[in-house]
mmCIF file of C-alpha atoms in Angstrom:
data_model
loop_
_atom_site.group_PDB
_atom_site.id
_atom_site.type_symbol
_atom_site.label_atom_id
_atom_site.label_comp_id
_atom_site.label_asym_id
_atom_site.label_seq_id
_atom_site.Cartn_x
_atom_site.Cartn_y
_atom_site.Cartn_z
ATOM 1 C CA UNK A 24 0.000 0.000 0.000
ATOM 2 C CA UNK A 25 2.262 2.738 -1.293
ATOM 3 C CA UNK A 26 2.140 2.912 -5.087
ATOM 4 C CA UNK A 27 3.804 5.955 -6.620
ATOM 5 C CA UNK A 28 3.927 8.018 -3.426
ATOM 6 C CA UNK A 29 6.954 10.126 -2.533
ATOM 7 C CA UNK A 30 8.535 11.030 0.809
ATOM 8 C CA UNK A 31 10.064 14.472 1.305
ATOM 9 C CA UNK A 32 13.094 15.344 3.461
ATOM 10 C CA UNK A 33 10.843 15.861 6.502
ATOM 11 C CA UNK A 34 9.188 12.428 6.192
ATOM 12 C CA UNK A 35 5.885 13.712 4.819
ATOM 13 C CA UNK A 36 4.280 11.431 2.230
ATOM 14 C CA UNK A 37 2.673 12.803 -0.931
ATOM 15 C CA UNK A 38 0.540 10.483 -3.037
ATOM 16 C CA UNK A 39 0.101 10.546 -6.801
ATOM 17 C CA UNK A 40 -3.685 11.000 -6.535
ATOM 18 C CA UNK A 41 -3.747 13.231 -3.475
ATOM 19 C CA UNK A 42 -4.414 13.022 0.267
ATOM 20 C CA UNK A 43 -7.336 10.592 0.006
ATOM 21 C CA UNK A 44 -5.082 8.051 -1.696
ATOM 22 C CA UNK A 45 -2.528 8.520 1.091
ATOM 23 C CA UNK A 46 -5.250 7.953 3.680
ATOM 24 C CA UNK A 47 -6.368 4.710 2.028
ATOM 25 C CA UNK A 48 -2.757 3.540 1.613
ATOM 26 C CA UNK A 49 -2.263 4.051 5.345
ATOM 27 C CA UNK A 50 -5.577 2.373 6.169
ATOM 28 C CA UNK A 51 -4.548 -0.649 4.084
ATOM 29 C CA UNK A 52 -1.109 -0.763 5.729
ATOM 30 C CA UNK A 53 -2.830 -0.682 9.113
ATOM 31 C CA UNK A 54 -5.249 -3.426 8.035
ATOM 32 C CA UNK A 55 -2.340 -5.707 7.098
ATOM 33 C CA UNK A 56 -0.777 -4.979 10.482
ATOM 34 C CA UNK A 57 -4.007 -5.352 12.487
ATOM 35 C CA UNK A 58 -5.301 -8.454 10.707
ATOM 36 C CA UNK A 59 -2.217 -10.493 9.687
ATOM 37 C CA UNK A 60 -4.318 -13.333 8.239
ATOM 38 C CA UNK A 61 -4.012 -12.712 4.485
ATOM 39 C CA UNK A 62 -7.575 -13.893 3.879
ATOM 40 C CA UNK A 63 -8.846 -11.239 6.271
ATOM 41 C CA UNK A 64 -6.808 -8.214 5.219
ATOM 42 C CA UNK A 65 -6.944 -9.089 1.523
ATOM 43 C CA UNK A 66 -10.737 -9.306 1.713
ATOM 44 C CA UNK A 67 -10.803 -5.864 3.295
ATOM 45 C CA UNK A 68 -8.351 -4.388 0.756
ATOM 46 C CA UNK A 69 -10.337 -5.900 -2.119
ATOM 47 C CA UNK A 70 -13.495 -4.275 -0.750
ATOM 48 C CA UNK A 71 -11.772 -0.882 -0.439
ATOM 49 C CA UNK A 72 -10.303 -1.176 -3.956
ATOM 50 C CA UNK A 73 -13.736 -2.020 -5.320
ATOM 51 C CA UNK A 74 -15.160 1.129 -3.719
ATOM 52 C CA UNK A 75 -12.313 3.202 -5.189
ATOM 53 C CA UNK A 76 -13.109 1.858 -8.668
ATOM 54 C CA UNK A 77 -16.753 2.892 -8.132
ATOM 55 C CA UNK A 78 -15.679 6.355 -6.909
ATOM 56 C CA UNK A 79 -17.090 5.540 -3.466
ATOM 57 C CA UNK A 80 -13.747 5.604 -1.648
ATOM 58 C CA UNK A 81 -15.148 7.689 1.209
ATOM 59 C CA UNK A 82 -17.255 4.664 2.188
ATOM 60 C CA UNK A 83 -14.183 2.534 2.980
ATOM 61 C CA UNK A 84 -15.225 2.036 6.611
ATOM 62 C CA UNK A 85 -18.221 0.031 5.383
ATOM 63 C CA UNK A 86 -15.709 -2.656 4.371
ATOM 64 C CA UNK A 87 -14.831 -3.190 8.034
ATOM 65 C CA UNK A 88 -18.505 -3.714 8.826
ATOM 66 C CA UNK A 89 -19.071 -5.988 5.805
ATOM 67 C CA UNK A 90 -16.186 -8.186 6.943
ATOM 68 C CA UNK A 91 -17.419 -8.206 10.548
ATOM 69 C CA UNK A 92 -14.100 -6.847 11.825
ATOM 70 C CA UNK A 93 -13.242 -4.764 14.866
ATOM 71 C CA UNK A 94 -12.499 -1.236 13.575
ATOM 72 C CA UNK A 95 -10.472 -0.124 16.618
ATOM 73 C CA UNK A 96 -7.003 -1.421 15.690
ATOM 74 C CA UNK A 97 -7.136 0.059 12.190
ATOM 75 C CA UNK A 98 -8.655 3.354 13.349
ATOM 76 C CA UNK A 99 -6.077 3.820 16.110
ATOM 77 C CA UNK A 100 -3.294 2.904 13.689
ATOM 78 C CA UNK A 101 -4.167 5.160 10.752
ATOM 79 C CA UNK A 102 -4.902 8.142 13.003
ATOM 80 C CA UNK A 103 -1.608 7.772 14.854
ATOM 81 C CA UNK A 104 2.117 7.536 14.371
ATOM 82 C CA UNK A 105 1.973 3.775 13.760
ATOM 83 C CA UNK A 106 0.125 4.285 10.471
ATOM 84 C CA UNK A 107 2.640 6.831 9.211
ATOM 85 C CA UNK A 108 5.547 4.573 10.160
ATOM 86 C CA UNK A 109 3.952 1.601 8.374
ATOM 87 C CA UNK A 110 3.499 3.749 5.258
ATOM 88 C CA UNK A 111 7.159 4.770 5.389
ATOM 89 C CA UNK A 112 8.131 1.102 5.684
ATOM 90 C CA UNK A 113 6.023 0.179 2.644
ATOM 91 C CA UNK A 114 7.730 3.040 0.830
ATOM 92 C CA UNK A 115 11.120 1.483 1.587
ATOM 93 C CA UNK A 116 9.886 -1.909 0.390
ATOM 94 C CA UNK A 117 8.569 -0.349 -2.823
ATOM 95 C CA UNK A 118 11.884 1.449 -3.422
ATOM 96 C CA UNK A 119 13.752 -1.849 -2.933
ATOM 97 C CA UNK A 120 11.757 -3.822 -5.526
ATOM 98 C CA UNK A 121 13.833 -5.743 -8.068
ATOM 99 C CA UNK A 122 13.220 -4.928 -10.807
ATOM 100 C CA UNK A 123 12.170 -1.415 -9.745
ATOM 101 C CA UNK A 124 8.480 -0.672 -10.163
ATOM 102 C CA UNK A 125 7.586 1.429 -13.179
ATOM 103 C CA UNK A 126 3.862 1.891 -12.590
ATOM 104 C CA UNK A 127 0.983 0.608 -10.473
ATOM 105 C CA UNK A 128 -0.031 -2.135 -10.247
ATOM 106 C CA UNK A 129 3.463 -3.606 -10.471
ATOM 107 C CA UNK A 130 3.379 -7.386 -10.320
ATOM 108 C CA UNK A 131 6.459 -9.618 -10.351
ATOM 109 C CA UNK A 132 6.279 -13.417 -10.488
ATOM 110 C CA UNK A 133 9.413 -15.527 -10.292
ATOM 111 C CA UNK A 134 11.561 -12.403 -10.713
ATOM 112 C CA UNK A 135 9.847 -11.303 -13.932
ATOM 113 C CA UNK A 136 7.526 -8.286 -14.158
ATOM 114 C CA UNK A 137 4.131 -8.916 -15.749
ATOM 115 C CA UNK A 138 3.929 -5.317 -17.010
ATOM 116 C CA UNK A 139 0.344 -4.850 -18.229
ATOM 117 C CA UNK A 140 -0.434 -8.575 -18.323
ATOM 118 C CA UNK A 141 -1.344 -8.775 -14.614
ATOM 119 C CA UNK A 142 -4.822 -9.962 -15.650
ATOM 120 C CA UNK A 143 -3.178 -13.349 -16.288
ATOM 121 C CA UNK A 144 -1.639 -13.402 -12.804
ATOM 122 C CA UNK A 145 -3.004 -16.853 -11.979
ATOM 123 C CA UNK A 146 -1.469 -18.409 -15.102
ATOM 124 C CA UNK A 147 1.953 -16.894 -14.307
ATOM 125 C CA UNK A 148 1.831 -18.129 -10.715
ATOM 126 C CA UNK A 149 0.756 -21.592 -11.811
ATOM 127 C CA UNK A 150 3.557 -21.811 -14.371
ATOM 128 C CA UNK A 151 6.082 -20.760 -11.697
ATOM 129 C CA UNK A 152 4.680 -23.140 -9.058
ATOM 130 C CA UNK A 153 6.994 -26.106 -8.469
ATOM 131 C CA UNK A 154 5.105 -27.854 -5.683
ATOM 132 C CA UNK A 155 3.198 -31.088 -5.658
ATOM 133 C CA UNK A 156 0.374 -31.712 -6.004
ATOM 134 C CA UNK A 157 -0.542 -29.053 -8.513
ATOM 135 C CA UNK A 158 -2.891 -26.478 -7.043
ATOM 136 C CA UNK A 159 -6.560 -26.881 -7.927
ATOM 137 C CA UNK A 160 -6.636 -23.346 -9.366
ATOM 138 C CA UNK A 161 -3.857 -24.397 -11.755
ATOM 139 C CA UNK A 162 -5.636 -27.579 -12.796
ATOM 140 C CA UNK A 163 -8.601 -25.496 -13.879
ATOM 141 C CA UNK A 164 -6.271 -23.633 -16.258
ATOM 142 C CA UNK A 165 -5.190 -26.902 -17.867
ATOM 143 C CA UNK A 166 -1.572 -26.451 -16.791
ATOM 144 C CA UNK A 167 -1.011 -29.993 -15.520
ATOM 145 C CA UNK A 168 1.603 -30.696 -18.191
ATOM 146 C CA UNK A 169 3.609 -27.576 -17.274
ATOM 147 C CA UNK A 170 4.366 -28.818 -13.778
ATOM 148 C CA UNK A 171 6.944 -31.503 -14.500
ATOM 149 C CA UNK A 172 8.865 -31.474 -11.222
ATOM 150 C CA UNK A 173 7.506 -34.952 -10.446
ATOM 151 C CA UNK A 174 6.788 -36.003 -14.016
ATOM 152 C CA UNK A 175 3.414 -35.881 -15.761
ATOM 153 C CA UNK A 176 0.499 -35.604 -13.351
#
């Protein structure tokens, strides 16, 4: 949750699309921190992103209610120093990406950027997956033959 934001010499963060984007980036950083279970925070972030796409970003708190989550840890985080520090940390992680991000969303699978082909994310992940058995999501793509770590499946 950082995107194309910038940090000035005083540690203030400026976001590409303005203060509301910075707020939501911080809220999402706080959600990841407050609800470490990826299924929980990803569900929340998906809900917020959906509202942003519908130009209803000011309704982001409804996503907490829809998920049946306790709003206190996220609210305390994004309104306080913790939220700002998490955003700075995500900024450092974004700056350290290899290869460096060029735009948002920036998706890298197995060290290779997907550029604008992130719509095929599942296929890239399945082709990179070396585990056994093949994931059900990959079977549905018909990629059984691509996973030859243990021979044909």
